Short mmCIF file of N, CA and C in Angstrom, two decimals:
data_model
loop_
_atom_site.label_atom_id
_atom_site.label_comp_id
_atom_site.label_asym_id
_atom_site.label_seq_id
_atom_site.Cartn_x
_atom_site.Cartn_y
_atom_site.Cartn_z
N LEU A 153 -22.10 -1.11 -3.57
CA LEU A 153 -22.29 -0.85 -2.14
C LEU A 153 -21.76 -1.99 -1.39
N SER A 154 -20.99 -1.79 -0.45
CA SER A 154 -20.40 -2.81 0.37
C SER A 154 -21.22 -3.17 1.53
N ARG A 155 -21.38 -4.44 1.85
CA ARG A 155 -22.12 -4.91 3.01
C ARG A 155 -21.16 -5.02 4.17
N LEU A 156 -19.97 -5.54 3.88
CA LEU A 156 -19.05 -5.80 5.08
C LEU A 156 -17.62 -5.62 4.49
N ARG A 157 -16.76 -5.02 5.28
CA ARG A 157 -15.44 -4.76 4.93
C ARG A 157 -14.37 -4.99 5.99
N ARG A 158 -13.26 -5.44 5.76
CA ARG A 158 -12.18 -5.63 6.75
C ARG A 158 -10.96 -5.02 6.00
N LEU A 159 -10.24 -4.16 6.79
CA LEU A 159 -8.99 -3.61 6.27
C LEU A 159 -7.94 -3.43 7.21
N PHE A 160 -6.77 -4.07 6.86
CA PHE A 160 -5.51 -3.93 7.68
C PHE A 160 -4.39 -3.31 6.88
N ASN A 161 -3.81 -2.21 7.43
CA ASN A 161 -2.83 -1.42 6.64
C ASN A 161 -1.77 -0.98 7.73
N LEU A 162 -0.60 -1.43 7.48
CA LEU A 162 0.63 -1.15 8.35
C LEU A 162 1.57 -0.33 7.48
N ARG A 163 2.02 0.88 7.83
CA ARG A 163 2.86 1.69 7.01
C ARG A 163 3.94 2.39 7.82
N TYR A 164 5.15 2.39 7.30
CA TYR A 164 6.24 3.18 7.86
C TYR A 164 6.83 4.14 6.86
N TYR A 165 7.01 5.36 7.24
CA TYR A 165 7.60 6.36 6.32
C TYR A 165 8.64 7.17 7.15
N THR A 166 9.72 7.43 6.49
CA THR A 166 10.68 8.37 7.08
C THR A 166 11.35 9.26 6.03
N ARG A 167 11.59 10.43 6.34
CA ARG A 167 12.19 11.38 5.35
C ARG A 167 13.70 11.31 5.42
N TYR A 168 14.30 10.86 6.37
CA TYR A 168 15.66 10.79 6.49
C TYR A 168 16.21 9.38 6.86
N PHE A 169 16.09 8.51 5.96
CA PHE A 169 16.47 7.02 6.16
C PHE A 169 17.86 6.88 6.50
N LEU A 170 18.18 6.34 7.69
CA LEU A 170 19.55 6.08 8.13
C LEU A 170 20.36 7.42 8.12
N ASP A 171 19.78 8.53 8.51
CA ASP A 171 20.47 9.83 8.59
C ASP A 171 20.99 10.21 7.27
N SER A 172 20.29 9.94 6.15
CA SER A 172 20.72 10.37 4.80
C SER A 172 19.57 11.21 4.24
N LYS A 173 19.71 11.56 3.00
CA LYS A 173 18.60 12.40 2.27
C LYS A 173 17.65 11.40 1.68
N PHE A 174 17.86 10.03 1.67
CA PHE A 174 16.93 9.13 1.10
C PHE A 174 15.62 9.14 1.96
N GLN A 175 14.46 9.06 1.22
CA GLN A 175 13.21 8.83 1.94
C GLN A 175 12.71 7.49 1.64
N PHE A 176 12.11 6.82 2.57
CA PHE A 176 11.80 5.45 2.66
C PHE A 176 10.29 5.29 3.05
N ASP A 177 9.62 4.36 2.33
CA ASP A 177 8.23 4.03 2.62
C ASP A 177 7.98 2.50 2.49
N PHE A 178 7.44 1.89 3.55
CA PHE A 178 7.12 0.47 3.50
C PHE A 178 5.62 0.33 3.91
N ASN A 179 4.88 -0.54 3.18
CA ASN A 179 3.51 -0.66 3.42
C ASN A 179 3.13 -2.10 3.18
N ILE A 180 2.39 -2.64 4.21
CA ILE A 180 1.74 -3.94 4.16
C ILE A 180 0.21 -3.83 4.36
N PHE A 181 -0.50 -4.56 3.49
CA PHE A 181 -1.94 -4.49 3.63
C PHE A 181 -2.63 -5.83 3.34
N ASN A 182 -3.91 -5.88 3.89
CA ASN A 182 -4.75 -6.98 3.73
C ASN A 182 -6.13 -6.45 3.83
N SER A 183 -7.04 -6.75 2.79
CA SER A 183 -8.46 -6.35 2.89
C SER A 183 -9.42 -7.34 2.33
N SER A 184 -10.54 -7.27 2.89
CA SER A 184 -11.63 -8.24 2.40
C SER A 184 -12.89 -7.30 2.14
N ASN A 185 -13.44 -7.44 1.05
CA ASN A 185 -14.72 -6.69 0.72
C ASN A 185 -15.82 -7.77 0.35
N PHE A 186 -16.87 -7.68 1.07
CA PHE A 186 -18.02 -8.59 0.79
C PHE A 186 -19.13 -7.69 0.25
N PHE A 187 -19.53 -8.03 -1.04
CA PHE A 187 -20.61 -7.47 -1.70
C PHE A 187 -21.66 -8.57 -1.81
N VAL A 188 -22.86 -8.13 -2.38
CA VAL A 188 -23.96 -9.09 -2.66
C VAL A 188 -23.52 -10.04 -3.72
N GLY A 189 -23.30 -11.21 -3.41
CA GLY A 189 -23.00 -12.16 -4.50
C GLY A 189 -21.50 -12.14 -4.96
N PHE A 190 -20.66 -11.32 -4.18
CA PHE A 190 -19.33 -11.25 -4.72
C PHE A 190 -18.40 -10.89 -3.58
N GLN A 191 -17.24 -11.52 -3.49
CA GLN A 191 -16.26 -11.30 -2.44
C GLN A 191 -14.83 -11.07 -3.03
N ARG A 192 -14.15 -10.05 -2.50
CA ARG A 192 -12.89 -9.70 -3.09
C ARG A 192 -11.83 -9.52 -1.82
N GLN A 193 -10.77 -10.44 -1.91
CA GLN A 193 -9.71 -10.38 -0.95
C GLN A 193 -8.42 -9.90 -1.57
N SER A 194 -7.59 -9.01 -0.96
CA SER A 194 -6.36 -8.70 -1.59
C SER A 194 -5.31 -8.42 -0.38
N THR A 195 -4.15 -8.99 -0.67
CA THR A 195 -2.94 -8.93 0.20
C THR A 195 -1.77 -8.44 -0.56
N GLY A 196 -0.91 -7.74 0.07
CA GLY A 196 0.24 -7.17 -0.63
C GLY A 196 1.10 -6.31 0.26
N PHE A 197 2.19 -5.82 -0.52
CA PHE A 197 3.05 -4.94 0.17
C PHE A 197 3.70 -4.03 -0.90
N SER A 198 4.28 -2.89 -0.44
CA SER A 198 4.98 -2.01 -1.39
C SER A 198 6.22 -1.47 -0.55
N VAL A 199 7.25 -1.27 -1.41
CA VAL A 199 8.51 -0.73 -0.84
C VAL A 199 8.92 0.39 -1.78
N GLN A 200 9.16 1.67 -1.20
CA GLN A 200 9.53 2.80 -2.07
C GLN A 200 10.59 3.57 -1.48
N TRP A 201 11.37 4.16 -2.27
CA TRP A 201 12.40 5.05 -1.73
C TRP A 201 12.54 6.19 -2.66
N GLY A 202 13.08 7.41 -2.17
CA GLY A 202 13.09 8.48 -3.00
C GLY A 202 14.38 9.30 -2.64
N TRP A 203 14.64 10.23 -3.51
CA TRP A 203 15.77 11.19 -3.24
C TRP A 203 15.35 12.57 -3.82
N PRO A 204 15.56 13.62 -2.99
CA PRO A 204 15.13 15.01 -3.35
C PRO A 204 15.92 15.46 -4.51
N ILE A 205 15.19 16.14 -5.46
CA ILE A 205 15.83 16.71 -6.62
C ILE A 205 16.40 18.10 -6.28
N PRO A 206 17.76 18.29 -6.55
CA PRO A 206 18.40 19.57 -6.15
C PRO A 206 17.68 20.71 -6.92
N ARG A 207 17.53 21.79 -6.14
CA ARG A 207 17.08 23.13 -6.70
C ARG A 207 15.60 23.01 -7.03
N LEU A 208 14.89 21.96 -6.88
CA LEU A 208 13.46 21.94 -6.99
C LEU A 208 12.88 21.62 -5.65
N ARG A 209 12.48 22.60 -4.95
CA ARG A 209 11.98 22.37 -3.57
C ARG A 209 10.66 21.50 -3.59
N ASN A 210 10.60 20.72 -2.59
CA ASN A 210 9.54 19.70 -2.32
C ASN A 210 9.30 18.74 -3.43
N LEU A 211 10.23 18.46 -4.29
CA LEU A 211 10.11 17.49 -5.43
C LEU A 211 11.04 16.37 -5.18
N VAL A 212 10.53 15.19 -5.22
CA VAL A 212 11.31 13.96 -4.88
C VAL A 212 11.25 12.91 -6.04
N LEU A 213 12.35 12.35 -6.51
CA LEU A 213 12.33 11.34 -7.38
C LEU A 213 12.16 10.00 -6.68
N TRP A 214 11.05 9.23 -7.06
CA TRP A 214 10.67 8.07 -6.39
C TRP A 214 10.85 6.76 -7.20
N ALA A 215 11.23 5.69 -6.56
CA ALA A 215 11.29 4.36 -7.24
C ALA A 215 10.76 3.41 -6.19
N GLY A 216 10.25 2.26 -6.63
CA GLY A 216 9.77 1.35 -5.68
C GLY A 216 9.25 -0.03 -6.35
N TYR A 217 8.59 -0.80 -5.55
CA TYR A 217 8.20 -2.09 -5.89
C TYR A 217 6.81 -2.33 -5.22
N ASP A 218 5.79 -2.79 -5.98
CA ASP A 218 4.49 -3.15 -5.35
C ASP A 218 4.11 -4.51 -5.78
N PHE A 219 3.53 -5.25 -4.88
CA PHE A 219 3.03 -6.50 -5.10
C PHE A 219 1.54 -6.64 -4.44
N GLU A 220 0.60 -7.15 -5.26
CA GLU A 220 -0.77 -7.37 -4.69
C GLU A 220 -1.22 -8.66 -5.28
N TRP A 221 -1.77 -9.50 -4.34
CA TRP A 221 -2.42 -10.74 -4.63
C TRP A 221 -3.93 -10.55 -4.45
N VAL A 222 -4.74 -10.88 -5.47
CA VAL A 222 -6.19 -10.63 -5.39
C VAL A 222 -6.91 -11.94 -5.62
N LYS A 223 -7.87 -12.20 -4.81
CA LYS A 223 -8.70 -13.42 -5.02
C LYS A 223 -10.19 -12.98 -4.95
N ALA A 224 -10.79 -13.31 -6.01
CA ALA A 224 -12.35 -12.88 -6.07
C ALA A 224 -13.10 -14.21 -6.22
N SER A 225 -14.25 -14.15 -5.56
CA SER A 225 -15.11 -15.39 -5.65
C SER A 225 -16.54 -14.93 -5.73
N PHE A 226 -17.35 -15.59 -6.45
CA PHE A 226 -18.71 -15.35 -6.70
C PHE A 226 -19.55 -16.35 -6.01
N GLY A 227 -20.70 -15.94 -5.50
CA GLY A 227 -21.51 -17.00 -4.71
C GLY A 227 -22.71 -16.20 -4.08
N SER A 228 -23.33 -16.90 -3.17
CA SER A 228 -24.45 -16.30 -2.38
C SER A 228 -24.06 -15.12 -1.70
N PRO A 229 -25.03 -14.20 -1.39
CA PRO A 229 -24.79 -13.01 -0.61
C PRO A 229 -24.31 -13.36 0.86
N VAL A 230 -23.57 -12.43 1.45
CA VAL A 230 -23.15 -12.67 2.83
C VAL A 230 -24.42 -12.65 3.74
N GLY A 231 -24.52 -13.57 4.57
CA GLY A 231 -25.61 -13.63 5.51
C GLY A 231 -26.94 -13.94 4.88
N GLY A 232 -26.97 -14.27 3.63
CA GLY A 232 -28.20 -14.50 2.86
C GLY A 232 -28.54 -15.93 2.71
N ALA A 233 -29.65 -16.30 2.30
CA ALA A 233 -30.11 -17.57 2.20
C ALA A 233 -29.81 -18.12 0.77
N GLY A 234 -29.30 -19.31 0.63
CA GLY A 234 -29.05 -19.93 -0.73
C GLY A 234 -27.57 -19.63 -1.02
#
């Protein structure tokens, strides 16, 4: 159960990137989760692109890259004594 949480997420998605059939998705995120005696921070981004598969309606072939940096620390609870 989380005591405190901070989340930032910026995303851009388009179905027709540069007036082509390519689909493009870009995401940047930063989050902090504070638990009792535990803290987790993560920062990262993802870039993805896709191409519709002919004759298969609503099916897209996707490729992309994801990166996430995670920092975890153990210690006293947030706002607690000690």
